[in-house]
Short mmCIF file of N, CA and C in Angstrom, two decimals:
data_model
loop_
_atom_site.label_atom_id
_atom_site.label_comp_id
_atom_site.label_asym_id
_atom_site.label_seq_id
_atom_site.Cartn_x
_atom_site.Cartn_y
_atom_site.Cartn_z
N MET C 1 0.85 -1.21 0.17
CA MET C 1 -0.01 -0.13 -0.06
C MET C 1 0.64 1.41 0.10
N THR C 2 0.60 2.22 -0.82
CA THR C 2 1.32 3.88 -0.93
C THR C 2 0.44 4.49 -0.34
N GLY C 3 1.18 5.48 -0.05
CA GLY C 3 0.22 7.02 0.08
C GLY C 3 -0.21 7.04 2.23
N PRO C 4 -0.85 7.70 1.95
CA PRO C 4 -1.49 8.37 3.24
C PRO C 4 -1.51 7.38 4.09
N LEU C 5 -2.42 6.80 3.13
CA LEU C 5 -3.03 5.66 4.51
C LEU C 5 -2.09 4.77 4.48
N SER C 6 -1.31 4.30 3.67
CA SER C 6 -0.31 3.70 4.51
C SER C 6 0.78 4.10 5.44
N ASN C 7 1.03 5.71 5.56
CA ASN C 7 1.75 6.23 6.27
C ASN C 7 0.99 6.13 7.77
N ALA C 8 -0.35 6.24 7.49
CA ALA C 8 -1.15 6.28 8.73
C ALA C 8 -1.06 4.79 9.56
N SER C 9 -1.34 3.65 8.70
CA SER C 9 -0.91 2.30 9.80
C SER C 9 0.70 2.02 10.07
N ARG C 10 1.36 2.54 9.61
CA ARG C 10 2.62 3.02 9.99
C ARG C 10 2.65 3.59 11.27
N GLN C 11 2.17 4.89 11.36
CA GLN C 11 2.34 5.58 12.30
C GLN C 11 1.68 5.04 13.47
N LEU C 12 0.11 4.41 13.01
CA LEU C 12 -0.63 3.40 14.47
C LEU C 12 -0.44 2.47 14.87
N GLU C 13 1.18 1.74 14.09
CA GLU C 13 1.77 0.37 14.70
C GLU C 13 2.77 0.99 15.55
N GLU C 14 3.17 2.08 15.53
CA GLU C 14 4.42 2.61 16.08
C GLU C 14 3.50 3.68 17.40
N LEU C 15 2.60 4.23 17.34
CA LEU C 15 1.42 4.44 18.09
C LEU C 15 1.12 3.39 19.25
N VAL C 16 1.03 2.61 18.70
CA VAL C 16 0.25 1.13 19.29
C VAL C 16 1.98 0.72 20.27
N ASP C 17 2.71 0.27 19.53
CA ASP C 17 4.61 -0.04 20.33
C ASP C 17 4.62 1.09 21.46
N VAL C 18 4.91 2.17 21.55
CA VAL C 18 5.16 3.32 21.94
C VAL C 18 4.35 2.99 23.75
N THR C 19 2.78 2.97 23.34
CA THR C 19 1.82 2.82 24.23
C THR C 19 2.09 1.97 25.17
N ALA C 20 1.94 0.66 24.12
CA ALA C 20 2.38 -0.91 25.31
C ALA C 20 4.00 -0.47 25.71
N ASP C 21 5.11 -0.24 25.37
CA ASP C 21 6.16 0.14 26.07
C ASP C 21 5.93 1.01 27.41
N TRP C 22 4.98 1.54 27.24
CA TRP C 22 4.96 3.10 28.25
C TRP C 22 3.95 2.28 29.59
N ALA C 23 2.96 2.03 28.73
CA ALA C 23 2.14 1.13 30.01
C ALA C 23 2.73 -0.55 30.69
N THR C 24 3.24 -0.65 30.04
CA THR C 24 4.86 -1.89 30.55
C THR C 24 5.68 -1.33 31.41
N ASP C 25 5.95 -0.35 31.40
CA ASP C 25 7.21 0.52 32.34
C ASP C 25 6.50 0.82 33.29
N LEU C 26 5.56 1.61 33.06
CA LEU C 26 4.34 2.26 34.21
C LEU C 26 4.06 1.34 34.82
N LEU C 27 3.37 -0.37 34.89
CA LEU C 27 3.05 -1.41 35.33
C LEU C 27 4.51 -1.72 36.32
N ARG C 28 5.23 -1.93 35.95
CA ARG C 28 7.02 -2.47 36.48
C ARG C 28 6.73 -1.72 37.40
N ARG C 29 6.97 -0.23 37.44
CA ARG C 29 7.65 0.36 38.37
C ARG C 29 6.31 0.95 39.58
N THR C 30 5.14 0.90 39.04
CA THR C 30 4.34 0.61 40.48
C THR C 30 4.29 -0.63 40.83
N ALA C 31 4.84 -1.40 40.51
CA ALA C 31 5.02 -2.74 41.40
C ALA C 31 5.84 -2.93 41.78
N ALA C 32 7.08 -2.60 41.76
CA ALA C 32 8.10 -2.01 42.42
C ALA C 32 8.04 -1.08 43.43
N GLU C 33 7.55 0.22 43.35
CA GLU C 33 6.83 0.71 44.60
C GLU C 33 6.20 0.10 45.44
N MET C 34 5.19 -0.26 45.46
CA MET C 34 3.90 -1.35 45.67
C MET C 34 4.94 -2.54 46.62
N SER C 35 5.50 -2.95 46.25
CA SER C 35 6.55 -4.14 46.69
C SER C 35 7.35 -3.61 47.77
N HIS C 36 7.74 -2.18 47.72
CA HIS C 36 9.02 -1.69 48.21
C HIS C 36 8.22 -0.79 49.52
N ALA C 37 6.81 -0.53 49.55
CA ALA C 37 5.71 0.13 50.55
C ALA C 37 5.70 -1.29 51.21
N LEU C 38 5.02 -2.41 50.89
CA LEU C 38 4.92 -3.27 51.47
C LEU C 38 6.41 -3.96 52.83
N ASP C 39 7.00 -4.04 52.10
CA ASP C 39 8.11 -4.03 52.85
C ASP C 39 8.26 -3.13 53.72
N ARG C 40 8.75 -1.72 53.42
CA ARG C 40 8.68 -0.97 54.96
C ARG C 40 7.60 -0.58 55.59
N ASP C 41 6.55 -0.97 55.24
CA ASP C 41 5.08 -1.03 56.17
C ASP C 41 5.34 -2.01 57.19
N ALA C 42 5.49 -3.23 56.55
CA ALA C 42 6.34 -4.75 57.40
C ALA C 42 7.17 -4.76 58.62
N MET C 43 8.74 -4.07 57.76
CA MET C 43 9.59 -3.51 58.68
C MET C 43 8.84 -2.63 59.52
N ARG C 44 7.99 -1.68 59.18
CA ARG C 44 7.32 -0.79 60.41
C ARG C 44 6.72 -1.26 61.29
N ASP C 45 6.14 -2.40 61.03
CA ASP C 45 4.97 -2.93 61.84
C ASP C 45 5.53 -3.67 63.04
N VAL C 46 6.89 -4.84 62.12
CA VAL C 46 7.46 -5.51 63.68
C VAL C 46 8.37 -4.74 64.39
N GLU C 47 9.09 -3.90 63.70
CA GLU C 47 10.27 -2.91 64.51
C GLU C 47 9.50 -2.03 65.80
N GLY C 48 7.97 -1.18 65.24
CA GLY C 48 7.80 -0.14 65.94
C GLY C 48 6.47 -1.16 66.93
N ALA C 49 6.64 -2.35 66.94
CA ALA C 49 5.79 -3.22 68.04
C ALA C 49 6.34 -2.97 69.25
N THR C 50 5.33 -3.03 70.31
CA THR C 50 5.53 -2.86 71.54
C THR C 50 6.46 -3.71 72.21
N GLU C 51 5.75 -4.89 71.98
CA GLU C 51 6.72 -5.47 72.91
C GLU C 51 8.04 -5.58 72.59
N TRP C 52 8.78 -4.78 71.43
CA TRP C 52 10.13 -4.88 70.74
C TRP C 52 10.26 -3.80 71.35
N ARG C 53 9.69 -2.81 71.46
CA ARG C 53 10.36 -1.22 71.19
C ARG C 53 10.72 -0.91 73.16
N ASN C 54 9.71 -1.77 73.61
CA ASN C 54 10.13 -1.86 75.18
C ASN C 54 10.61 -2.68 75.91
N LEU C 55 11.03 -3.53 74.77
CA LEU C 55 12.20 -4.92 75.85
C LEU C 55 12.49 -4.18 77.19
N ALA C 56 13.41 -3.24 77.14
CA ALA C 56 14.12 -2.87 78.00
C ALA C 56 13.49 -2.46 79.54
N THR C 57 12.57 -2.08 79.10
CA THR C 57 11.39 -1.54 80.89
C THR C 57 11.00 -2.79 81.08
N LYS C 58 10.65 -3.64 80.50
CA LYS C 58 9.50 -4.41 80.88
C LYS C 58 10.24 -5.68 82.28
N GLU C 59 9.65 -6.06 83.04
CA GLU C 59 10.21 -6.71 83.94
C GLU C 59 10.97 -7.89 83.36
N PRO C 60 12.25 -8.24 84.68
CA PRO C 60 13.04 -9.72 83.90
C PRO C 60 12.12 -10.44 83.63
N ARG C 61 12.73 -11.10 82.32
CA ARG C 61 12.09 -12.27 81.58
C ARG C 61 12.84 -13.57 82.14
N TYR C 62 13.72 -13.56 83.30
CA TYR C 62 14.60 -14.87 83.16
C TYR C 62 14.54 -14.97 85.16
N ALA C 63 14.08 -15.98 85.18
CA ALA C 63 14.69 -16.10 87.05
C ALA C 63 15.41 -16.03 87.11
N THR C 64 15.78 -15.03 88.54
CA THR C 64 17.26 -15.15 88.70
C THR C 64 16.96 -15.66 90.65
N ALA C 65 18.79 -16.12 91.08
CA ALA C 65 18.65 -17.01 91.95
C ALA C 65 18.64 -16.11 93.27
N HIS C 66 17.59 -16.01 94.39
CA HIS C 66 17.58 -15.32 95.41
C HIS C 66 18.34 -15.86 96.35
N SER C 67 18.85 -15.22 97.16
CA SER C 67 19.98 -15.86 98.02
C SER C 67 19.08 -15.96 99.69
#
């Protein structure tokens, strides 16, 4: 095919390719950001938990010998 219609077809194919590449990149970046956010939140929840944060202020956890 020749003429403006063949150019439009090539341009449309290029637009589809660019859009697909952009969407794939966006999905990968979003997945990575969500993964990092989940890891960060889980780490904050574990490290910020009361029983871990205040271990030093709790009563002794081991039996001691009394004379």
